Every structure is written in C-alpha cells, then in structure tokens.
Amino acid sequence: MAVMKATTGRRKSSVRHYDSVSSRVFDVVNVLILLSLAAITLLPLLYVLAGSFASEGEIDSRPFFLWPENFVTNAYDYMFAGDTFIRALLTTIIVTLVGTVIQVALTLTMAYPLSKRHLPGRVFVINLVLFTLVFSGGMIPTYLVVRELGLLDSYWALILPLAINPFYLLIVKAFFQEMPEALEEAARIDGCNEIGVFWRIVLPLSKPVIATFSLFYAVAIWNDYMSPLLYINDEEKWTLQVLVRQITAPNADTANMLGTQSDAFFPEQGLKFAVIVLATVPILLVYPFLQKHFAKGVLIGSVKE
C-alpha cells in the first residue's frame, strides 16, 4: 500500500508539474514561435501558388494576396504550349532518378567496407574522406577535370562530380558499424559471401538510411543550378532549374524561351510564378512516400548504445 501511495503521489506531482503556469506559458510561447516560423515559410509559397492562377492585372494591382479573385490557367496553358518546359522537366526527372540511384549505390558500397575495422588501409581512406570534407579542389579545377574527361554537355557531368557526399558517407558508415556482427556471422555460417551478406542482410536492414539519403541526394540533384550552368552549353539539355533562372531573370524573353507566341494576353508575371510552382511541387511530392523511413533515418548515428 505504501508503495502504491508513493507511486500515486509521484504521478500527481508530475501532473502538477506539467500543468503549472510556467509550463503552460512555455507551451503557448513555443507554439506561437513555431506558428510564426511556419507562416514565414508558407506565406511566400502560397503567394506564388495564388499568383500562378491570377491574371496579369491582378498581379500588378495587388501587392500581396493568398487567393486570386478570378482563377485563370493562362500561365500553365502557355507553359505547356511549347516543348521547352516539358523537355527540361523530363531531363531533370531522369537526371535526378539516375543520379540518386548511382550516388546512393556508391555511398553504400563504399561505406560498408569502411565500417569493418579489420579492413587494411581503412584509416587512411577515412582520412582521405575527411580531407575532402574540409577541402575541395574548387570550381575551376573541377571544371578542368570534367572537360578533360569529355563530360561537357553530358548529363554525366551533373552526376559523377558529386557522386559521393563525404558527410553522408561517414554517417552511413556509422550506421553500418552499429549493426550487430552476429547477423553477419550467421549469414556467413549459412554460406553467404561478403556480397551476399551485404545484399541479403545489410541492405534489407538499411531501409531508413537508404530512404533518408535517397531523399537528400534527390533534392540536391533536383535543386542543382551551378552544375548545369557550368557544364551544359546546349539549351536543349537545360535542366529545370536553369530554365527557371532564365525565365525569372529581369527582361527575359520568356515567350521565345518557351517556344510560344507572345500576344496581348501573354501572362509574363504569371509564368514566373507558374514555373516556380512546377519546379517545386514534384520534389515535395516525394517526401510523403519516404516519411515512414525518414523520421527514423534522421537519427542515424546520433545515439550510441
């Protein structure tokens, strides 16, 4: 009975602690701060979305709005009238998919052997990775390497120079090191070689890390502007981000760039909003499919048992 009373007393005191005035004030302030940050993030996006469905006159007359007076789709009609935007969108999707697969595969296959403490030369290779994490060759040397490899005006120039992120590599290596060695030993006893252990045991248990860094790599490739600007000279090979920059630039010849005809109803400002929306929404739609693994994957390597 005494133990029960003591336990009940601790629970009541704990409840009183979390229901105190200071705790409630903290919760209210915390919620207000988070709502303010969310508003700062979302309001510009909502304004751009609303502007893409507004008329040119409304965009010029109303400095800020979240709901257009009249919904029009002129901007999107002009956007899809030519083949320039569709080509840039398909190019970006293909480069993102292929690049993500290659970069994740290279990161996993390099991180797994480096996670084995008995690997000869392991410390030396890790030190090289750490060196590239702090120092880089720079823009001009990287451009010269890409040019000498014959990758200019090639989509491989958007994938291979940034194929492995050293920071991601170290995190994945730490994840592999936390795996119980007994699982791998059991697989070897059953006849698996190192490739079989990696493919049948390690990878199925690595879904959180694969999902997390697939998302990181995909977002980085999708948003990459400098690489296609430096390495792609052919306008027909432009990615979506370069096209967005050209359309939203001051005094841009948007109609000619999109391969459409400019007339009195040409939505110049609406097109700028629409291309931003179309360049943002596809990568945002990827997150819900990876959310289940992403929530767990972001904590990889943060807790040591």
PDB file of C-alpha atoms in Angstrom:
ATOM      1  CA  MET A   1       0.000   0.000   0.000  1.00  0.00           C
ATOM      2  CA  ALA A   2       2.812   2.387   0.887  1.00  0.00           C
ATOM      3  CA  VAL A   3       4.469   1.737  -2.457  1.00  0.00           C
ATOM      4  CA  MET A   4       1.193   2.389  -4.268  1.00  0.00           C
ATOM      5  CA  LYS A   5       0.663   5.647  -2.387  1.00  0.00           C
ATOM      6  CA  ALA A   6       4.191   6.776  -3.142  1.00  0.00           C
ATOM      7  CA  THR A   7       3.747   5.965  -6.829  1.00  0.00           C
ATOM      8  CA  THR A   8       0.418   7.774  -6.934  1.00  0.00           C
ATOM      9  CA  GLY A   9       1.966  10.755  -5.187  1.00  0.00           C
ATOM     10  CA  ARG A  10       4.796  10.908  -7.746  1.00  0.00           C
ATOM     11  CA  ARG A  11       2.292  10.756 -10.605  1.00  0.00           C
ATOM     12  CA  LYS A  12       0.234  13.568  -9.119  1.00  0.00           C
ATOM     13  CA  SER A  13       3.290  15.715  -8.560  1.00  0.00           C
ATOM     14  CA  SER A  14       4.397  15.019 -12.134  1.00  0.00           C
ATOM     15  CA  VAL A  15       0.967  16.015 -13.443  1.00  0.00           C
ATOM     16  CA  ARG A  16       1.010  19.173 -11.332  1.00  0.00           C
ATOM     17  CA  HIS A  17       4.483  19.987 -12.677  1.00  0.00           C
ATOM     18  CA  TYR A  18       3.391  19.794 -16.309  1.00  0.00           C
ATOM     19  CA  ASP A  19       0.159  21.674 -15.558  1.00  0.00           C
ATOM     20  CA  SER A  20       1.957  24.536 -13.846  1.00  0.00           C
ATOM     21  CA  VAL A  21       1.615  28.122 -15.051  1.00  0.00           C
ATOM     22  CA  SER A  22       5.209  28.304 -16.270  1.00  0.00           C
ATOM     23  CA  SER A  23       4.778  25.096 -18.256  1.00  0.00           C
ATOM     24  CA  ARG A  24       1.627  26.407 -19.928  1.00  0.00           C
ATOM     25  CA  VAL A  25       3.292  29.728 -20.726  1.00  0.00           C
ATOM     26  CA  PHE A  26       6.220  27.872 -22.268  1.00  0.00           C
ATOM     27  CA  ASP A  27       3.861  25.760 -24.380  1.00  0.00           C
ATOM     28  CA  VAL A  28       1.988  28.843 -25.606  1.00  0.00           C
ATOM     29  CA  VAL A  29       5.184  30.717 -26.469  1.00  0.00           C
ATOM     30  CA  ASN A  30       6.624  27.637 -28.155  1.00  0.00           C
ATOM     31  CA  VAL A  31       3.501  27.174 -30.277  1.00  0.00           C
ATOM     32  CA  LEU A  32       3.449  30.869 -31.253  1.00  0.00           C
ATOM     33  CA  ILE A  33       7.097  30.780 -32.304  1.00  0.00           C
ATOM     34  CA  LEU A  34       6.580  27.616 -34.362  1.00  0.00           C
ATOM     35  CA  LEU A  35       3.442  29.052 -35.996  1.00  0.00           C
ATOM     36  CA  SER A  36       5.326  32.244 -36.834  1.00  0.00           C
ATOM     37  CA  LEU A  37       8.166  30.273 -38.431  1.00  0.00           C
ATOM     38  CA  ALA A  38       5.648  28.153 -40.341  1.00  0.00           C
ATOM     39  CA  ALA A  39       3.902  31.304 -41.595  1.00  0.00           C
ATOM     40  CA  ILE A  40       7.201  32.845 -42.714  1.00  0.00           C
ATOM     41  CA  THR A  41       7.902  29.662 -44.665  1.00  0.00           C
ATOM     42  CA  LEU A  42       4.449  29.022 -46.105  1.00  0.00           C
ATOM     43  CA  LEU A  43       3.185  32.513 -46.967  1.00  0.00           C
ATOM     44  CA  PRO A  44       5.641  33.106 -49.831  1.00  0.00           C
ATOM     45  CA  LEU A  45       4.834  29.685 -51.253  1.00  0.00           C
ATOM     46  CA  LEU A  46       1.094  30.334 -51.019  1.00  0.00           C
ATOM     47  CA  TYR A  47       1.535  33.738 -52.642  1.00  0.00           C
ATOM     48  CA  VAL A  48       3.448  32.218 -55.557  1.00  0.00           C
ATOM     49  CA  LEU A  49       0.810  29.496 -55.919  1.00  0.00           C
ATOM     50  CA  ALA A  50      -2.018  32.037 -55.882  1.00  0.00           C
ATOM     51  CA  GLY A  51      -0.168  34.299 -58.317  1.00  0.00           C
ATOM     52  CA  SER A  52       0.215  31.472 -60.800  1.00  0.00           C
ATOM     53  CA  PHE A  53      -3.585  31.277 -61.066  1.00  0.00           C
ATOM     54  CA  ALA A  54      -4.176  35.048 -61.122  1.00  0.00           C
ATOM     55  CA  SER A  55      -4.466  37.401 -64.075  1.00  0.00           C
ATOM     56  CA  GLU A  56      -1.736  39.860 -65.005  1.00  0.00           C
ATOM     57  CA  GLY A  57      -3.902  42.786 -63.962  1.00  0.00           C
ATOM     58  CA  GLU A  58      -4.493  41.333 -60.509  1.00  0.00           C
ATOM     59  CA  ILE A  59      -0.789  40.617 -60.005  1.00  0.00           C
ATOM     60  CA  ASP A  60       0.062  44.223 -60.913  1.00  0.00           C
ATOM     61  CA  SER A  61      -2.701  45.779 -58.790  1.00  0.00           C
ATOM     62  CA  ARG A  62      -2.456  43.648 -55.644  1.00  0.00           C
ATOM     63  CA  PRO A  63       0.990  43.589 -53.984  1.00  0.00           C
ATOM     64  CA  PHE A  64       0.151  40.523 -51.881  1.00  0.00           C
ATOM     65  CA  PHE A  65      -2.705  38.025 -51.860  1.00  0.00           C
ATOM     66  CA  LEU A  66      -3.272  34.402 -50.952  1.00  0.00           C
ATOM     67  CA  TRP A  67      -6.405  33.854 -53.012  1.00  0.00           C
ATOM     68  CA  PRO A  68      -6.928  35.198 -56.540  1.00  0.00           C
ATOM     69  CA  GLU A  69     -10.177  36.966 -57.343  1.00  0.00           C
ATOM     70  CA  ASN A  70     -10.563  35.002 -60.567  1.00  0.00           C
ATOM     71  CA  PHE A  71      -8.872  31.688 -61.207  1.00  0.00           C
ATOM     72  CA  VAL A  72      -7.204  31.527 -64.624  1.00  0.00           C
ATOM     73  CA  THR A  73      -4.837  28.950 -66.047  1.00  0.00           C
ATOM     74  CA  ASN A  74      -3.290  31.096 -68.779  1.00  0.00           C
ATOM     75  CA  ALA A  75       0.185  30.746 -67.303  1.00  0.00           C
ATOM     76  CA  TYR A  76       0.038  26.963 -67.299  1.00  0.00           C
ATOM     77  CA  ASP A  77      -1.502  26.895 -70.783  1.00  0.00           C
ATOM     78  CA  TYR A  78       1.386  28.909 -72.180  1.00  0.00           C
ATOM     79  CA  MET A  79       3.869  26.844 -70.168  1.00  0.00           C
ATOM     80  CA  PHE A  80       2.781  23.578 -71.768  1.00  0.00           C
ATOM     81  CA  ALA A  81       2.114  25.049 -75.230  1.00  0.00           C
ATOM     82  CA  GLY A  82       5.759  24.610 -76.226  1.00  0.00           C
ATOM     83  CA  ASP A  83       8.091  21.702 -75.663  1.00  0.00           C
ATOM     84  CA  THR A  84      10.850  23.618 -73.826  1.00  0.00           C
ATOM     85  CA  PHE A  85       9.423  23.269 -70.334  1.00  0.00           C
ATOM     86  CA  ILE A  86       8.352  19.643 -70.803  1.00  0.00           C
ATOM     87  CA  ARG A  87      11.825  18.747 -72.112  1.00  0.00           C
ATOM     88  CA  ALA A  88      13.527  20.470 -69.171  1.00  0.00           C
ATOM     89  CA  LEU A  89      11.176  18.769 -66.715  1.00  0.00           C
ATOM     90  CA  LEU A  90      11.758  15.297 -68.174  1.00  0.00           C
ATOM     91  CA  THR A  91      15.510  15.928 -68.257  1.00  0.00           C
ATOM     92  CA  THR A  92      15.530  16.909 -64.592  1.00  0.00           C
ATOM     93  CA  ILE A  93      13.422  13.904 -63.579  1.00  0.00           C
ATOM     94  CA  ILE A  94      15.671  11.452 -65.439  1.00  0.00           C
ATOM     95  CA  VAL A  95      18.890  13.025 -64.152  1.00  0.00           C
ATOM     96  CA  THR A  96      17.500  13.025 -60.607  1.00  0.00           C
ATOM     97  CA  LEU A  97      16.400   9.386 -60.726  1.00  0.00           C
ATOM     98  CA  VAL A  98      19.591   8.074 -62.340  1.00  0.00           C
ATOM     99  CA  GLY A  99      21.828  10.279 -60.214  1.00  0.00           C
ATOM    100  CA  THR A 100      20.109   9.301 -56.971  1.00  0.00           C
ATOM    101  CA  VAL A 101      20.456   5.580 -57.730  1.00  0.00           C
ATOM    102  CA  ILE A 102      24.131   5.937 -58.649  1.00  0.00           C
ATOM    103  CA  GLN A 103      25.027   8.182 -55.714  1.00  0.00           C
ATOM    104  CA  VAL A 104      23.215   6.059 -53.135  1.00  0.00           C
ATOM    105  CA  ALA A 105      24.745   2.873 -54.566  1.00  0.00           C
ATOM    106  CA  LEU A 106      28.270   4.297 -54.483  1.00  0.00           C
ATOM    107  CA  THR A 107      27.789   5.669 -50.976  1.00  0.00           C
ATOM    108  CA  LEU A 108      26.503   2.345 -49.620  1.00  0.00           C
ATOM    109  CA  THR A 109      29.151   0.217 -51.320  1.00  0.00           C
ATOM    110  CA  MET A 110      31.950   2.462 -50.054  1.00  0.00           C
ATOM    111  CA  ALA A 111      30.573   2.906 -46.538  1.00  0.00           C
ATOM    112  CA  TYR A 112      30.077  -0.830 -45.905  1.00  0.00           C
ATOM    113  CA  PRO A 113      33.719  -1.952 -46.247  1.00  0.00           C
ATOM    114  CA  LEU A 114      34.905   1.142 -44.361  1.00  0.00           C
ATOM    115  CA  SER A 115      32.713   0.073 -41.450  1.00  0.00           C
ATOM    116  CA  LYS A 116      34.869  -3.063 -40.990  1.00  0.00           C
ATOM    117  CA  ARG A 117      37.666  -2.400 -38.528  1.00  0.00           C
ATOM    118  CA  HIS A 118      39.813  -5.236 -39.934  1.00  0.00           C
ATOM    119  CA  LEU A 119      39.939  -3.709 -43.436  1.00  0.00           C
ATOM    120  CA  PRO A 120      43.576  -2.940 -44.437  1.00  0.00           C
ATOM    121  CA  GLY A 121      44.103   0.760 -45.141  1.00  0.00           C
ATOM    122  CA  ARG A 122      40.764   1.680 -43.622  1.00  0.00           C
ATOM    123  CA  VAL A 123      42.090   4.558 -41.512  1.00  0.00           C
ATOM    124  CA  PHE A 124      43.974   6.033 -44.484  1.00  0.00           C
ATOM    125  CA  VAL A 125      40.879   6.006 -46.697  1.00  0.00           C
ATOM    126  CA  ILE A 126      38.731   7.533 -43.930  1.00  0.00           C
ATOM    127  CA  ASN A 127      41.309  10.291 -43.513  1.00  0.00           C
ATOM    128  CA  LEU A 128      41.113  10.977 -47.242  1.00  0.00           C
ATOM    129  CA  VAL A 129      37.336  11.248 -46.939  1.00  0.00           C
ATOM    130  CA  LEU A 130      37.699  13.639 -44.004  1.00  0.00           C
ATOM    131  CA  PHE A 131      40.171  15.707 -46.044  1.00  0.00           C
ATOM    132  CA  THR A 132      37.642  16.122 -48.874  1.00  0.00           C
ATOM    133  CA  LEU A 133      35.038  17.073 -46.288  1.00  0.00           C
ATOM    134  CA  VAL A 134      37.143  20.069 -45.253  1.00  0.00           C
ATOM    135  CA  PHE A 135      38.947  20.947 -48.514  1.00  0.00           C
ATOM    136  CA  SER A 136      37.820  20.803 -52.126  1.00  0.00           C
ATOM    137  CA  GLY A 137      39.508  21.397 -55.452  1.00  0.00           C
ATOM    138  CA  GLY A 138      37.370  24.407 -56.249  1.00  0.00           C
ATOM    139  CA  MET A 139      35.246  25.372 -59.212  1.00  0.00           C
ATOM    140  CA  ILE A 140      37.953  25.880 -61.844  1.00  0.00           C
ATOM    141  CA  PRO A 141      39.944  22.656 -61.167  1.00  0.00           C
ATOM    142  CA  THR A 142      36.691  20.681 -61.111  1.00  0.00           C
ATOM    143  CA  TYR A 143      35.663  22.222 -64.427  1.00  0.00           C
ATOM    144  CA  LEU A 144      39.042  21.335 -65.948  1.00  0.00           C
ATOM    145  CA  VAL A 145      38.713  17.726 -64.784  1.00  0.00           C
ATOM    146  CA  VAL A 146      35.200  17.480 -66.223  1.00  0.00           C
ATOM    147  CA  ARG A 147      36.416  18.952 -69.521  1.00  0.00           C
ATOM    148  CA  GLU A 148      39.408  16.604 -69.775  1.00  0.00           C
ATOM    149  CA  LEU A 149      37.139  13.628 -69.128  1.00  0.00           C
ATOM    150  CA  GLY A 150      34.975  14.700 -72.061  1.00  0.00           C
ATOM    151  CA  LEU A 151      31.877  15.210 -69.916  1.00  0.00           C
ATOM    152  CA  LEU A 152      30.981  18.737 -71.055  1.00  0.00           C
ATOM    153  CA  ASP A 153      27.449  18.931 -72.461  1.00  0.00           C
ATOM    154  CA  SER A 154      26.846  15.487 -70.971  1.00  0.00           C
ATOM    155  CA  TYR A 155      24.339  14.632 -68.265  1.00  0.00           C
ATOM    156  CA  TRP A 156      27.057  12.610 -66.536  1.00  0.00           C
ATOM    157  CA  ALA A 157      28.675  15.921 -65.616  1.00  0.00           C
ATOM    158  CA  LEU A 158      25.663  16.562 -63.382  1.00  0.00           C
ATOM    159  CA  ILE A 159      26.012  13.223 -61.580  1.00  0.00           C
ATOM    160  CA  LEU A 160      29.596  11.978 -61.355  1.00  0.00           C
ATOM    161  CA  PRO A 161      31.466  15.008 -59.900  1.00  0.00           C
ATOM    162  CA  LEU A 162      29.207  14.925 -56.835  1.00  0.00           C
ATOM    163  CA  ALA A 163      28.656  11.169 -56.791  1.00  0.00           C
ATOM    164  CA  ILE A 164      29.592  10.690 -53.112  1.00  0.00           C
ATOM    165  CA  ASN A 165      28.941  13.210 -50.378  1.00  0.00           C
ATOM    166  CA  PRO A 166      31.677  12.641 -47.741  1.00  0.00           C
ATOM    167  CA  PHE A 167      29.430  13.736 -44.877  1.00  0.00           C
ATOM    168  CA  TYR A 168      26.686  11.308 -45.895  1.00  0.00           C
ATOM    169  CA  LEU A 169      29.322   8.602 -46.343  1.00  0.00           C
ATOM    170  CA  LEU A 170      30.556   8.948 -42.765  1.00  0.00           C
ATOM    171  CA  ILE A 171      27.028   8.825 -41.373  1.00  0.00           C
ATOM    172  CA  VAL A 172      26.179   5.688 -43.351  1.00  0.00           C
ATOM    173  CA  LYS A 173      29.443   4.119 -42.192  1.00  0.00           C
ATOM    174  CA  ALA A 174      28.465   4.822 -38.577  1.00  0.00           C
ATOM    175  CA  PHE A 175      25.093   3.206 -39.249  1.00  0.00           C
ATOM    176  CA  PHE A 176      26.716   0.032 -40.578  1.00  0.00           C
ATOM    177  CA  GLN A 177      29.059  -0.104 -37.585  1.00  0.00           C
ATOM    178  CA  GLU A 178      26.064  -0.180 -35.223  1.00  0.00           C
ATOM    179  CA  MET A 179      24.679  -3.331 -36.836  1.00  0.00           C
ATOM    180  CA  PRO A 180      25.128  -6.488 -34.736  1.00  0.00           C
ATOM    181  CA  GLU A 181      28.007  -8.556 -36.062  1.00  0.00           C
ATOM    182  CA  ALA A 182      26.152 -11.720 -35.053  1.00  0.00           C
ATOM    183  CA  LEU A 183      23.771 -11.251 -38.004  1.00  0.00           C
ATOM    184  CA  GLU A 184      26.600 -11.195 -40.495  1.00  0.00           C
ATOM    185  CA  GLU A 185      28.362 -14.116 -38.827  1.00  0.00           C
ATOM    186  CA  ALA A 186      25.172 -16.179 -39.002  1.00  0.00           C
ATOM    187  CA  ALA A 187      24.846 -15.390 -42.711  1.00  0.00           C
ATOM    188  CA  ARG A 188      28.447 -16.461 -43.332  1.00  0.00           C
ATOM    189  CA  ILE A 189      27.854 -19.714 -41.493  1.00  0.00           C
ATOM    190  CA  ASP A 190      24.892 -20.311 -43.820  1.00  0.00           C
ATOM    191  CA  GLY A 191      27.213 -19.961 -46.796  1.00  0.00           C
ATOM    192  CA  CYS A 192      26.928 -16.278 -47.771  1.00  0.00           C
ATOM    193  CA  ASN A 193      29.995 -14.483 -49.034  1.00  0.00           C
ATOM    194  CA  GLU A 194      30.601 -10.765 -48.392  1.00  0.00           C
ATOM    195  CA  ILE A 195      28.454  -9.692 -51.321  1.00  0.00           C
ATOM    196  CA  GLY A 196      25.656 -11.995 -50.187  1.00  0.00           C
ATOM    197  CA  VAL A 197      25.833 -10.639 -46.632  1.00  0.00           C
ATOM    198  CA  PHE A 198      25.660  -7.078 -47.936  1.00  0.00           C
ATOM    199  CA  TRP A 199      22.807  -7.787 -50.367  1.00  0.00           C
ATOM    200  CA  ARG A 200      20.667 -10.153 -48.247  1.00  0.00           C
ATOM    201  CA  ILE A 201      21.310  -8.977 -44.694  1.00  0.00           C
ATOM    202  CA  VAL A 202      22.682  -5.445 -44.591  1.00  0.00           C
ATOM    203  CA  LEU A 203      20.602  -3.736 -47.280  1.00  0.00           C
ATOM    204  CA  PRO A 204      17.187  -5.010 -46.067  1.00  0.00           C
ATOM    205  CA  LEU A 205      18.035  -3.667 -42.603  1.00  0.00           C
ATOM    206  CA  SER A 206      19.162  -0.335 -44.055  1.00  0.00           C
ATOM    207  CA  LYS A 207      15.843   0.936 -45.405  1.00  0.00           C
ATOM    208  CA  PRO A 208      15.816   4.018 -43.111  1.00  0.00           C
ATOM    209  CA  VAL A 209      19.297   5.105 -44.169  1.00  0.00           C
ATOM    210  CA  ILE A 210      18.606   4.377 -47.841  1.00  0.00           C
ATOM    211  CA  ALA A 211      15.340   6.354 -47.773  1.00  0.00           C
ATOM    212  CA  THR A 212      16.884   9.262 -45.903  1.00  0.00           C
ATOM    213  CA  PHE A 213      19.909   9.757 -48.103  1.00  0.00           C
ATOM    214  CA  SER A 214      17.991   8.999 -51.278  1.00  0.00           C
ATOM    215  CA  LEU A 215      15.848  11.991 -50.390  1.00  0.00           C
ATOM    216  CA  PHE A 216      18.904  14.126 -49.592  1.00  0.00           C
ATOM    217  CA  TYR A 217      20.648  13.200 -52.834  1.00  0.00           C
ATOM    218  CA  ALA A 218      17.485  13.633 -54.914  1.00  0.00           C
ATOM    219  CA  VAL A 219      16.779  17.099 -53.506  1.00  0.00           C
ATOM    220  CA  ALA A 220      20.388  18.144 -54.102  1.00  0.00           C
ATOM    221  CA  ILE A 221      20.324  16.987 -57.736  1.00  0.00           C
ATOM    222  CA  TRP A 222      16.876  18.460 -58.376  1.00  0.00           C
ATOM    223  CA  ASN A 223      17.882  21.867 -56.997  1.00  0.00           C
ATOM    224  CA  ASP A 224      21.345  21.891 -58.556  1.00  0.00           C
ATOM    225  CA  TYR A 225      21.788  25.055 -60.591  1.00  0.00           C
ATOM    226  CA  MET A 226      25.543  25.588 -60.764  1.00  0.00           C
ATOM    227  CA  SER A 227      26.469  22.232 -62.339  1.00  0.00           C
ATOM    228  CA  PRO A 228      24.242  22.554 -65.441  1.00  0.00           C
ATOM    229  CA  LEU A 229      25.170  26.230 -65.697  1.00  0.00           C
ATOM    230  CA  LEU A 230      28.868  25.337 -65.824  1.00  0.00           C
ATOM    231  CA  TYR A 231      28.845  22.101 -67.799  1.00  0.00           C
ATOM    232  CA  ILE A 232      25.801  22.276 -70.109  1.00  0.00           C
ATOM    233  CA  ASN A 233      26.055  24.643 -73.077  1.00  0.00           C
ATOM    234  CA  ASP A 234      23.301  23.134 -75.226  1.00  0.00           C
ATOM    235  CA  GLU A 235      19.983  24.849 -74.433  1.00  0.00           C
ATOM    236  CA  GLU A 236      18.084  21.680 -75.339  1.00  0.00           C
ATOM    237  CA  LYS A 237      19.836  19.935 -72.435  1.00  0.00           C
ATOM    238  CA  TRP A 238      18.939  22.545 -69.841  1.00  0.00           C
ATOM    239  CA  THR A 239      17.580  21.264 -66.578  1.00  0.00           C
ATOM    240  CA  LEU A 240      14.541  22.752 -64.894  1.00  0.00           C
ATOM    241  CA  GLN A 241      16.499  24.964 -62.507  1.00  0.00           C
ATOM    242  CA  VAL A 242      18.404  26.666 -65.334  1.00  0.00           C
ATOM    243  CA  LEU A 243      15.132  27.236 -67.189  1.00  0.00           C
ATOM    244  CA  VAL A 244      13.576  28.718 -64.042  1.00  0.00           C
ATOM    245  CA  ARG A 245      16.510  31.098 -63.706  1.00  0.00           C
ATOM    246  CA  GLN A 246      16.256  32.177 -67.345  1.00  0.00           C
ATOM    247  CA  ILE A 247      12.500  32.753 -67.138  1.00  0.00           C
ATOM    248  CA  THR A 248      12.571  34.655 -63.845  1.00  0.00           C
ATOM    249  CA  ALA A 249      15.557  36.812 -64.853  1.00  0.00           C
ATOM    250  CA  PRO A 250      14.813  40.526 -65.424  1.00  0.00           C
ATOM    251  CA  ASN A 251      13.941  41.429 -69.027  1.00  0.00           C
ATOM    252  CA  ALA A 252      13.862  37.774 -70.036  1.00  0.00           C
ATOM    253  CA  ASP A 253      12.353  36.907 -73.414  1.00  0.00           C
ATOM    254  CA  THR A 254      10.019  34.351 -71.862  1.00  0.00           C
ATOM    255  CA  ALA A 255       7.870  33.675 -74.914  1.00  0.00           C
ATOM    256  CA  ASN A 256      10.828  32.946 -77.188  1.00  0.00           C
ATOM    257  CA  MET A 257      12.456  30.847 -74.485  1.00  0.00           C
ATOM    258  CA  LEU A 258       9.369  28.658 -74.089  1.00  0.00           C
ATOM    259  CA  GLY A 259       8.803  28.404 -77.832  1.00  0.00           C
ATOM    260  CA  THR A 260       5.401  30.110 -77.696  1.00  0.00           C
ATOM    261  CA  GLN A 261       3.887  33.205 -79.293  1.00  0.00           C
ATOM    262  CA  SER A 262       3.666  36.433 -77.292  1.00  0.00           C
ATOM    263  CA  ASP A 263       0.392  38.340 -77.595  1.00  0.00           C
ATOM    264  CA  ALA A 264      -1.670  40.909 -75.673  1.00  0.00           C
ATOM    265  CA  PHE A 265      -2.771  38.203 -73.218  1.00  0.00           C
ATOM    266  CA  PHE A 266       0.692  36.781 -72.582  1.00  0.00           C
ATOM    267  CA  PRO A 267       0.954  36.201 -68.764  1.00  0.00           C
ATOM    268  CA  GLU A 268       4.556  37.258 -68.218  1.00  0.00           C
ATOM    269  CA  GLN A 269       4.365  37.574 -64.429  1.00  0.00           C
ATOM    270  CA  GLY A 270       2.066  34.579 -64.078  1.00  0.00           C
ATOM    271  CA  LEU A 271       4.543  32.418 -65.999  1.00  0.00           C
ATOM    272  CA  LYS A 272       7.265  33.241 -63.491  1.00  0.00           C
ATOM    273  CA  PHE A 273       5.007  32.114 -60.657  1.00  0.00           C
ATOM    274  CA  ALA A 274       3.862  29.022 -62.527  1.00  0.00           C
ATOM    275  CA  VAL A 275       7.371  27.802 -63.374  1.00  0.00           C
ATOM    276  CA  ILE A 276       8.397  28.164 -59.723  1.00  0.00           C
ATOM    277  CA  VAL A 277       5.382  26.108 -58.643  1.00  0.00           C
ATOM    278  CA  LEU A 278       6.042  23.398 -61.215  1.00  0.00           C
ATOM    279  CA  ALA A 279       9.703  23.258 -60.239  1.00  0.00           C
ATOM    280  CA  THR A 280       8.880  22.902 -56.528  1.00  0.00           C
ATOM    281  CA  VAL A 281       5.869  20.611 -56.335  1.00  0.00           C
ATOM    282  CA  PRO A 282       7.343  17.392 -57.857  1.00  0.00           C
ATOM    283  CA  ILE A 283      10.166  17.088 -55.325  1.00  0.00           C
ATOM    284  CA  LEU A 284       7.759  17.941 -52.492  1.00  0.00           C
ATOM    285  CA  LEU A 285       5.546  15.029 -53.501  1.00  0.00           C
ATOM    286  CA  VAL A 286       8.406  12.589 -52.904  1.00  0.00           C
ATOM    287  CA  TYR A 287       8.580  13.219 -49.165  1.00  0.00           C
ATOM    288  CA  PRO A 288       5.252  11.554 -48.119  1.00  0.00           C
ATOM    289  CA  PHE A 289       6.375   8.259 -49.646  1.00  0.00           C
ATOM    290  CA  LEU A 290       9.617   8.300 -47.647  1.00  0.00           C
ATOM    291  CA  GLN A 291       8.290   9.835 -44.429  1.00  0.00           C
ATOM    292  CA  LYS A 292       7.954   6.489 -42.640  1.00  0.00           C
ATOM    293  CA  HIS A 293      11.656   5.749 -43.017  1.00  0.00           C
ATOM    294  CA  PHE A 294      12.818   9.367 -42.967  1.00  0.00           C
ATOM    295  CA  ALA A 295      11.713  10.026 -39.373  1.00  0.00           C
ATOM    296  CA  LYS A 296      13.895   7.156 -38.190  1.00  0.00           C
ATOM    297  CA  GLY A 297      16.729   7.773 -40.609  1.00  0.00           C
ATOM    298  CA  VAL A 298      17.447  11.336 -39.476  1.00  0.00           C
ATOM    299  CA  LEU A 299      18.527   9.984 -36.077  1.00  0.00           C
ATOM    300  CA  ILE A 300      21.099   7.621 -37.579  1.00  0.00           C
ATOM    301  CA  GLY A 301      24.374   7.744 -35.690  1.00  0.00           C
ATOM    302  CA  SER A 302      23.078  10.261 -33.113  1.00  0.00           C
ATOM    303  CA  VAL A 303      22.642   7.792 -30.262  1.00  0.00           C
ATOM    304  CA  LYS A 304      25.257   5.317 -29.099  1.00  0.00           C
ATOM    305  CA  GLU A 305      24.143   2.346 -27.063  1.00  0.00           C
TER     306      GLU A 305
END
